[in-house]
Short mmCIF file of N, CA and C in Angstrom, two decimals:
data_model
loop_
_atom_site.label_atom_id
_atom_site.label_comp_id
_atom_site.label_asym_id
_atom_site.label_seq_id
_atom_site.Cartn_x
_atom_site.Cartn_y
_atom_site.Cartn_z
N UNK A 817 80.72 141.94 111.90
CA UNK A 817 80.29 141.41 110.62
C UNK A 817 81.17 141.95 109.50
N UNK A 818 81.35 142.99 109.59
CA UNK A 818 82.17 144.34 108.56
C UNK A 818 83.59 143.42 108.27
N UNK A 819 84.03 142.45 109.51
CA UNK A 819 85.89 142.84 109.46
C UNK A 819 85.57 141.02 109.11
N UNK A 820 84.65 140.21 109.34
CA UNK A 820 84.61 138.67 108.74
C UNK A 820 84.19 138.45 107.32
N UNK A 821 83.62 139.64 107.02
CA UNK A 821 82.66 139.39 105.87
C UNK A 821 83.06 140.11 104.08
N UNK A 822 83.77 141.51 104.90
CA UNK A 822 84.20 142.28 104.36
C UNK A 822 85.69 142.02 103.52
N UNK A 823 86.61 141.51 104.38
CA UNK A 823 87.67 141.28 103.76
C UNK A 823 88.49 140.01 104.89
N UNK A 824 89.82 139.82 104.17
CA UNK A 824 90.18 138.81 104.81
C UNK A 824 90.66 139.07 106.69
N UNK A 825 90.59 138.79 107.86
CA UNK A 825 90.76 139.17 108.99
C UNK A 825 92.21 139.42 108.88
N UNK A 826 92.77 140.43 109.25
CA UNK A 826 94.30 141.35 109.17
C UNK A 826 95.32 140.37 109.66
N UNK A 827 95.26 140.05 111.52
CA UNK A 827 96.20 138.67 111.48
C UNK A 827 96.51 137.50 110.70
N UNK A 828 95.69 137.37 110.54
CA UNK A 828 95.28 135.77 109.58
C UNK A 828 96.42 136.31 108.25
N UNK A 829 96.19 137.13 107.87
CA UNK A 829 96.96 137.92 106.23
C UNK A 829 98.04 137.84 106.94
N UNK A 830 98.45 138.83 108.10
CA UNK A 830 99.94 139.16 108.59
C UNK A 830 100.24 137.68 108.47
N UNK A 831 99.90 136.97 109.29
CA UNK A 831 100.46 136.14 109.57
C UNK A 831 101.19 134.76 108.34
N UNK A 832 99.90 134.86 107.33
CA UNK A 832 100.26 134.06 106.47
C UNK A 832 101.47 134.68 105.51
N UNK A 833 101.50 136.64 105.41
CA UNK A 833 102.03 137.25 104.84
C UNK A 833 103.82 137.03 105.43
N UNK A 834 103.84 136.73 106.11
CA UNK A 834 105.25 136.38 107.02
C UNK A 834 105.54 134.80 106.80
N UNK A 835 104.64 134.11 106.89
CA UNK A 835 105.16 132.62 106.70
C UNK A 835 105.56 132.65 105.06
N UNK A 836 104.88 133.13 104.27
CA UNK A 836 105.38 133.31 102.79
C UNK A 836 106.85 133.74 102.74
N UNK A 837 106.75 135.24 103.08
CA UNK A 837 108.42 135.47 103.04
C UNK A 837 109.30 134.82 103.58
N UNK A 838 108.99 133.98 104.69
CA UNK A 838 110.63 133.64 105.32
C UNK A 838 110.24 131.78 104.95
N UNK A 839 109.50 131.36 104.34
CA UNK A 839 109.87 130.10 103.81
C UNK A 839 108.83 128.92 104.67
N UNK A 840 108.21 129.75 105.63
CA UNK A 840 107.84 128.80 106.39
C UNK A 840 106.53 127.82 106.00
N UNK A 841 105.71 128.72 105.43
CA UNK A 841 104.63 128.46 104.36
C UNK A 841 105.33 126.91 103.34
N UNK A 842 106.92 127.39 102.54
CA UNK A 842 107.24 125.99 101.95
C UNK A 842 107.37 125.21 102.50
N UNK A 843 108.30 125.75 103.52
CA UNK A 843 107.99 124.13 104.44
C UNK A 843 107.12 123.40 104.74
N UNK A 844 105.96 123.74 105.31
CA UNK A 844 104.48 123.24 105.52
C UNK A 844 104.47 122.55 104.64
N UNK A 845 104.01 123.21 103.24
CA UNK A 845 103.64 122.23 102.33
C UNK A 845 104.47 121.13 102.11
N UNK A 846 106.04 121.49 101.97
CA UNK A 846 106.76 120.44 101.64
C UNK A 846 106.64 119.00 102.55
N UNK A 847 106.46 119.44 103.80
CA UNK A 847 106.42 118.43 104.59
C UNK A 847 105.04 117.68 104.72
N UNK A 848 104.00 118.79 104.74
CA UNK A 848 102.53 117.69 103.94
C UNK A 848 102.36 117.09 102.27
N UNK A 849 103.25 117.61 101.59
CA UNK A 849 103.35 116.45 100.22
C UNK A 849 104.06 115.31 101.00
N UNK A 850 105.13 115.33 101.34
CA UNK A 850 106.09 114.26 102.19
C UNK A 850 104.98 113.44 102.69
N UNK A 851 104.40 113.50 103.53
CA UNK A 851 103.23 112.69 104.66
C UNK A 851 102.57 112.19 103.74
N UNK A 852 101.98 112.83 102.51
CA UNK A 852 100.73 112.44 101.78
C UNK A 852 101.58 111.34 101.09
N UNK A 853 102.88 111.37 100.12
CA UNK A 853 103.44 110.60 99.50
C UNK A 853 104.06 109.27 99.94
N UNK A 854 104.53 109.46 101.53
CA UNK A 854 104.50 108.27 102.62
C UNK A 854 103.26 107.00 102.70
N UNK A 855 101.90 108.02 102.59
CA UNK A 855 101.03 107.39 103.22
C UNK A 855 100.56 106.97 101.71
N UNK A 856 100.51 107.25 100.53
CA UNK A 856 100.27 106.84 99.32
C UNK A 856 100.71 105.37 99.06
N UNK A 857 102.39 105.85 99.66
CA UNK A 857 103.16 104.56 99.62
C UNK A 857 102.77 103.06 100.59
N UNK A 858 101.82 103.45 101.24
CA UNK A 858 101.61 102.24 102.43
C UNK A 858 100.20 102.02 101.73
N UNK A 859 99.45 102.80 101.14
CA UNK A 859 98.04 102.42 100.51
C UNK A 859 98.62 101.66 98.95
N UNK A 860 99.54 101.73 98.33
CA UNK A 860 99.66 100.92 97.26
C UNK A 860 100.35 99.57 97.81
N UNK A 861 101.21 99.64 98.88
CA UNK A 861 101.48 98.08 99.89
C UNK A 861 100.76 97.43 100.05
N UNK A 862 100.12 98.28 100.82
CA UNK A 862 98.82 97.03 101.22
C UNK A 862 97.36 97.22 100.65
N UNK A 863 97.01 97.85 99.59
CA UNK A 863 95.70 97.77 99.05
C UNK A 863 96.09 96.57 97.68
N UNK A 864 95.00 96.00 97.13
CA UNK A 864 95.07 95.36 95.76
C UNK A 864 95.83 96.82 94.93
N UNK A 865 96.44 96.47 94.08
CA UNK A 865 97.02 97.64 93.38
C UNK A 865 95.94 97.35 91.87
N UNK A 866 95.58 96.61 91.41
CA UNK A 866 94.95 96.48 90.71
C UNK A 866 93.41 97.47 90.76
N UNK A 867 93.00 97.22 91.88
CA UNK A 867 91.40 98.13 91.86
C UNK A 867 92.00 99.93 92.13
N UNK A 868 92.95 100.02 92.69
CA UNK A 868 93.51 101.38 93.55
C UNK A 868 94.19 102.07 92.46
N UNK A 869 93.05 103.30 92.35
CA UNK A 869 93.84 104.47 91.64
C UNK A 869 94.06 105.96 92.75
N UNK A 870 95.82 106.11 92.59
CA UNK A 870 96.44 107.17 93.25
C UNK A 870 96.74 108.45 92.80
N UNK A 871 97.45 109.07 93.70
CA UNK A 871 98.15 110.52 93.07
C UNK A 871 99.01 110.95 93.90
N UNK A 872 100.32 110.68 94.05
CA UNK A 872 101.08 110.87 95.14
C UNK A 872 101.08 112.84 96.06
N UNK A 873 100.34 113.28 95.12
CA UNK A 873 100.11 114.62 96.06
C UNK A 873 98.61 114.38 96.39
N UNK A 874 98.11 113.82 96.96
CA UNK A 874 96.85 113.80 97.27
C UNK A 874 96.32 113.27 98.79
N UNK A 875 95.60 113.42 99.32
CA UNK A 875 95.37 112.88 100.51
C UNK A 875 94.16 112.08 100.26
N UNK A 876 93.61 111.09 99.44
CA UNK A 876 92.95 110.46 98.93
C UNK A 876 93.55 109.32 98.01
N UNK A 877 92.57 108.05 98.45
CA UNK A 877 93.32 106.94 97.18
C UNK A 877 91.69 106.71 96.51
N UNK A 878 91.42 105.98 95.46
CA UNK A 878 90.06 105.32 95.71
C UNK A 878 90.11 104.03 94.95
N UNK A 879 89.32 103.08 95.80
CA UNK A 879 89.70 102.07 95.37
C UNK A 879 88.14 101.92 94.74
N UNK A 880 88.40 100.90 93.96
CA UNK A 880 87.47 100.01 93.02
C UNK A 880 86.76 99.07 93.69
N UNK A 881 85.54 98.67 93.64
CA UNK A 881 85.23 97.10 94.39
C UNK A 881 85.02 96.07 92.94
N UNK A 882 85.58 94.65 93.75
CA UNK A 882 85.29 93.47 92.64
C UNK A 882 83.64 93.30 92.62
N UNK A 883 83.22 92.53 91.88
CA UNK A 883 81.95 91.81 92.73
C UNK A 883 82.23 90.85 93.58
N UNK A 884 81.51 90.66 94.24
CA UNK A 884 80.29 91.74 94.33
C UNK A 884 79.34 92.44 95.33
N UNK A 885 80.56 93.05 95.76
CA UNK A 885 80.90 94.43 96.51
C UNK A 885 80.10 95.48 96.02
N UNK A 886 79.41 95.93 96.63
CA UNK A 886 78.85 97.42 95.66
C UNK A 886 79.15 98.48 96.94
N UNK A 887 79.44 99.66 96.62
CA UNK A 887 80.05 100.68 97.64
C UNK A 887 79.32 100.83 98.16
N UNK A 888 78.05 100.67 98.66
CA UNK A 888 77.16 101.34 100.29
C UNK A 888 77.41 100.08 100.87
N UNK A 889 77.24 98.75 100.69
CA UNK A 889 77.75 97.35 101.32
C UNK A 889 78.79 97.88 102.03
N UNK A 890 80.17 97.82 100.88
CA UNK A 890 81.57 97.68 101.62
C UNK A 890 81.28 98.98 102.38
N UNK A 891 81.07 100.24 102.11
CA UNK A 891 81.47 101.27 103.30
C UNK A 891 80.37 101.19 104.39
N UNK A 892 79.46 100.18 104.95
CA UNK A 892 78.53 100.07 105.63
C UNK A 892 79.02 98.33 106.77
N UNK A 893 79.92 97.80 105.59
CA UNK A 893 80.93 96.51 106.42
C UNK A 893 82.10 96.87 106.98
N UNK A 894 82.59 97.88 106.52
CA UNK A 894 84.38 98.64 106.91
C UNK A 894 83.36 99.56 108.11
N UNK A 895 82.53 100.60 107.95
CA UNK A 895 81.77 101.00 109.30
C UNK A 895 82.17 100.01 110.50
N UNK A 896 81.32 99.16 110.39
CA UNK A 896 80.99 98.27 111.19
C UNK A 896 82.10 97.83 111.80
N UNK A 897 83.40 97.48 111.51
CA UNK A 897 84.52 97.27 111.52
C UNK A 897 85.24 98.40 111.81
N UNK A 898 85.00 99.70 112.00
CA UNK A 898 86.02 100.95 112.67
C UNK A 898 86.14 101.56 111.53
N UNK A 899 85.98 101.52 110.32
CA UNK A 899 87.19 102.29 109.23
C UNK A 899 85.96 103.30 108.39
N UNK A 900 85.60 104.03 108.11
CA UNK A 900 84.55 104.92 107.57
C UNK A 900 85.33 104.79 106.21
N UNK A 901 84.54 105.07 105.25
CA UNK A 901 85.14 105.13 103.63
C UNK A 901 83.78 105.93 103.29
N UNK A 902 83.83 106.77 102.19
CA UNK A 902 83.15 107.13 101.56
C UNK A 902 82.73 106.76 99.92
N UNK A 903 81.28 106.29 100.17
CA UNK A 903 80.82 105.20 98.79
C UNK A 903 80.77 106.10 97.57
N UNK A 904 81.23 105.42 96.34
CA UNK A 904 80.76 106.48 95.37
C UNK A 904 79.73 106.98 95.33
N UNK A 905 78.33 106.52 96.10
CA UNK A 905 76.90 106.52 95.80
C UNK A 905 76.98 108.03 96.31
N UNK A 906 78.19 108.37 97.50
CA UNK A 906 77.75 110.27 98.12
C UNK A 906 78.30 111.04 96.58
N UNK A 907 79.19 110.53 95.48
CA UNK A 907 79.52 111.42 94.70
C UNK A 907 78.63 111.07 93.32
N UNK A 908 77.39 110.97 93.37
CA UNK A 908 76.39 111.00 92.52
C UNK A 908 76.06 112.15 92.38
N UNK A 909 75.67 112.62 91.47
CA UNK A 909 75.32 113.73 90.67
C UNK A 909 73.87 113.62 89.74
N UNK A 910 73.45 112.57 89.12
CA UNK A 910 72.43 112.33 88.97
C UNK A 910 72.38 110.96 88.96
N UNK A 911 71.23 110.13 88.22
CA UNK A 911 70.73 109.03 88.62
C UNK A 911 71.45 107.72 87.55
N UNK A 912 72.35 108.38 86.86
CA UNK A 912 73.02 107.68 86.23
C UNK A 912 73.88 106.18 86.83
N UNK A 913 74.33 104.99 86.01
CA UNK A 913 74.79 104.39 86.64
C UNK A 913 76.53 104.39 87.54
N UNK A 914 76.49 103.99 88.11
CA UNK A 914 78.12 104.42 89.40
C UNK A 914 78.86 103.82 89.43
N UNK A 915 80.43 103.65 89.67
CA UNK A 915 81.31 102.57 89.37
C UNK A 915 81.51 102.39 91.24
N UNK A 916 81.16 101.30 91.51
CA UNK A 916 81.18 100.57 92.53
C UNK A 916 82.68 101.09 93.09
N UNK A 917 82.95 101.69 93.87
CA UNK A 917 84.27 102.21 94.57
C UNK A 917 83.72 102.94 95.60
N UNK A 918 85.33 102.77 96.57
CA UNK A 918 85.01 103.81 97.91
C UNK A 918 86.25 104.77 98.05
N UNK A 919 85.98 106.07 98.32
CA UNK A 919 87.26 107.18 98.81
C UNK A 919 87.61 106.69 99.98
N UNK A 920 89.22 106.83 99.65
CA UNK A 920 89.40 106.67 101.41
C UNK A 920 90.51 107.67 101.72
N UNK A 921 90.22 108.37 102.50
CA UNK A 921 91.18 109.46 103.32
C UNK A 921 92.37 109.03 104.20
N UNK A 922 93.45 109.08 103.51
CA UNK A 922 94.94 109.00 103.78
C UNK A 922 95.02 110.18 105.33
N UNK A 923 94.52 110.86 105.67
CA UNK A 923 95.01 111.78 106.03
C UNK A 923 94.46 111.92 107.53
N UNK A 924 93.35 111.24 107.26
CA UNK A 924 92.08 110.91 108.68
C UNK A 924 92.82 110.21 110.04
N UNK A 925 94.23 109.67 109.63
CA UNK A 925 94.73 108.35 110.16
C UNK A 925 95.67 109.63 111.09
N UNK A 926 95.52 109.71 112.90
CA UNK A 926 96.82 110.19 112.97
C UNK A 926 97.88 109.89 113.05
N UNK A 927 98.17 108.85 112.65
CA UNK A 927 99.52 108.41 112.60
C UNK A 927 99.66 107.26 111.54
N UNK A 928 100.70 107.09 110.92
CA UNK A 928 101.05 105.84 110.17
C UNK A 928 100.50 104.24 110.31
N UNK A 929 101.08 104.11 111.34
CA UNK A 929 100.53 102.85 112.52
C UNK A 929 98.91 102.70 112.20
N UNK A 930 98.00 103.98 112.77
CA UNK A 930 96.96 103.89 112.71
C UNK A 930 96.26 103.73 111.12
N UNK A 931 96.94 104.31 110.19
CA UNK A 931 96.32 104.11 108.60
C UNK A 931 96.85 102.66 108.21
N UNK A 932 97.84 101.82 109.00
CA UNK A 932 97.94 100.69 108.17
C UNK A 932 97.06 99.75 108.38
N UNK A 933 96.75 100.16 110.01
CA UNK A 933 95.68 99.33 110.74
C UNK A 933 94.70 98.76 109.77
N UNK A 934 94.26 100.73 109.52
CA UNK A 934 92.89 100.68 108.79
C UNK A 934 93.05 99.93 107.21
N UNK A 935 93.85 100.29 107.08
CA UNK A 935 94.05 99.96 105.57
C UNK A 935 94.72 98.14 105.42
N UNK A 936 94.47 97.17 106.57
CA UNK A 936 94.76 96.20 106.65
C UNK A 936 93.14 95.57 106.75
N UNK A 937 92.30 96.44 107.62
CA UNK A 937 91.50 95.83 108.14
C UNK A 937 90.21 96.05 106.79
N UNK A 938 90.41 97.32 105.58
CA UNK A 938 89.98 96.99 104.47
C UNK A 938 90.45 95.80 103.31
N UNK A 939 91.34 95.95 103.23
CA UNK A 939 91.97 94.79 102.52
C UNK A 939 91.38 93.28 103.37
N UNK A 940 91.06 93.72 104.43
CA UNK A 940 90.50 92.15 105.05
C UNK A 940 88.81 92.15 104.19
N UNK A 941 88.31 93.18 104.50
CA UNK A 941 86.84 93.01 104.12
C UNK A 941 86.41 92.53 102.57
N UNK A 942 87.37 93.59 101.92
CA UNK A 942 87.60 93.06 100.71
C UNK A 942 87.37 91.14 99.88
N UNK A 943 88.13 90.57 100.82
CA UNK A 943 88.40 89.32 100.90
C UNK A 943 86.83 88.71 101.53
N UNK A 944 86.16 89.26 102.38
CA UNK A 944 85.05 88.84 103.17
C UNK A 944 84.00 89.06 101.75
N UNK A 945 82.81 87.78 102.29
CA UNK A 945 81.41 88.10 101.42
C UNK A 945 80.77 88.78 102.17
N UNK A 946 80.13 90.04 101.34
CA UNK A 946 79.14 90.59 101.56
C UNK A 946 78.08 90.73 102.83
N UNK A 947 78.07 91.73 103.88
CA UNK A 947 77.15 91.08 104.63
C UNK A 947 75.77 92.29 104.39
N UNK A 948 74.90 92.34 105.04
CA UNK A 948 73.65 93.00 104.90
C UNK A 948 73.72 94.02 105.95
N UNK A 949 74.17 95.28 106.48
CA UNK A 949 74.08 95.98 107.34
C UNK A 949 73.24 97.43 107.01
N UNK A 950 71.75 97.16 107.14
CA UNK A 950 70.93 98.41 106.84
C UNK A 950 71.11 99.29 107.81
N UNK A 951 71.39 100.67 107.10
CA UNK A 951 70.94 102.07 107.92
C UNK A 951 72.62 102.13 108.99
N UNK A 952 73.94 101.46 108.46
CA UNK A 952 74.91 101.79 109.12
C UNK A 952 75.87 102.53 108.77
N UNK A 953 75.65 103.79 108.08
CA UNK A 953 76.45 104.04 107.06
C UNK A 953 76.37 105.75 107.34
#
């Protein structure tokens, strides 16, 4: 309990304490901004660019819904369809009203291939009316 709780575990430090000095630590990151800014680039391709607000260091896009789409619908129709999104309705805070949008995780995808899939097969739903899928979400 003493050596988890107490302070940070000694390898874990060594270890990160060594990737710092010899560069390896930048690399990491450099090469996960790279991935994130790749995959940014394939979510402004193929999403509406109009509803989609980005951040090229981010592993997140979120898009907007038109009507009349409301975010537990679309992330309960993209479910249903393979692709999980997260509705604005989980980033409520109180009971105020919500801007109809869903998060979607750039990063979930392991591979390129697999995020365009997904990010084809939202852009399809998008286009689809509304269907009724209670309790799939």
């Amino acid at each position: 309990m003493r050596t988890t709780a107490w302070m940070p575990a000694p390898m874990s430090m060594l270890i990160a304490s060594i990737w710092i000095e010899d560069g390896t630590a930048r690399h990491i990151m450099d090469s996960q901004l790279a991935e994130f800014r790749a995959r940014q680039d394939l979510a402004r391709e193929l999403l509406p660019q109009e509803l989609l607000q980005t951040d090229p260091a981010c592993m997140f896009v979120w898009l907007k819904l038109p009507p009349p789409w409301r975010a537990d619908d679309f992330a309960a129709n993209a479910k249903a369809r393979g692709v999980v999104v997260m509705p604005s309705s989980a980033f409520a805070v109180d009971r105020s009203e919500i801007e109809h949008g869903v998060r979607i995780n750039l990063a979930c995808a392991t591979s390129r291939a697999q995020l365009v899939s997904a990010l084809r097969l939202l852009t399809g739903t998008l286009k689809d009316r509304p269907r009724a899928l209670f309790g799939t979400i």
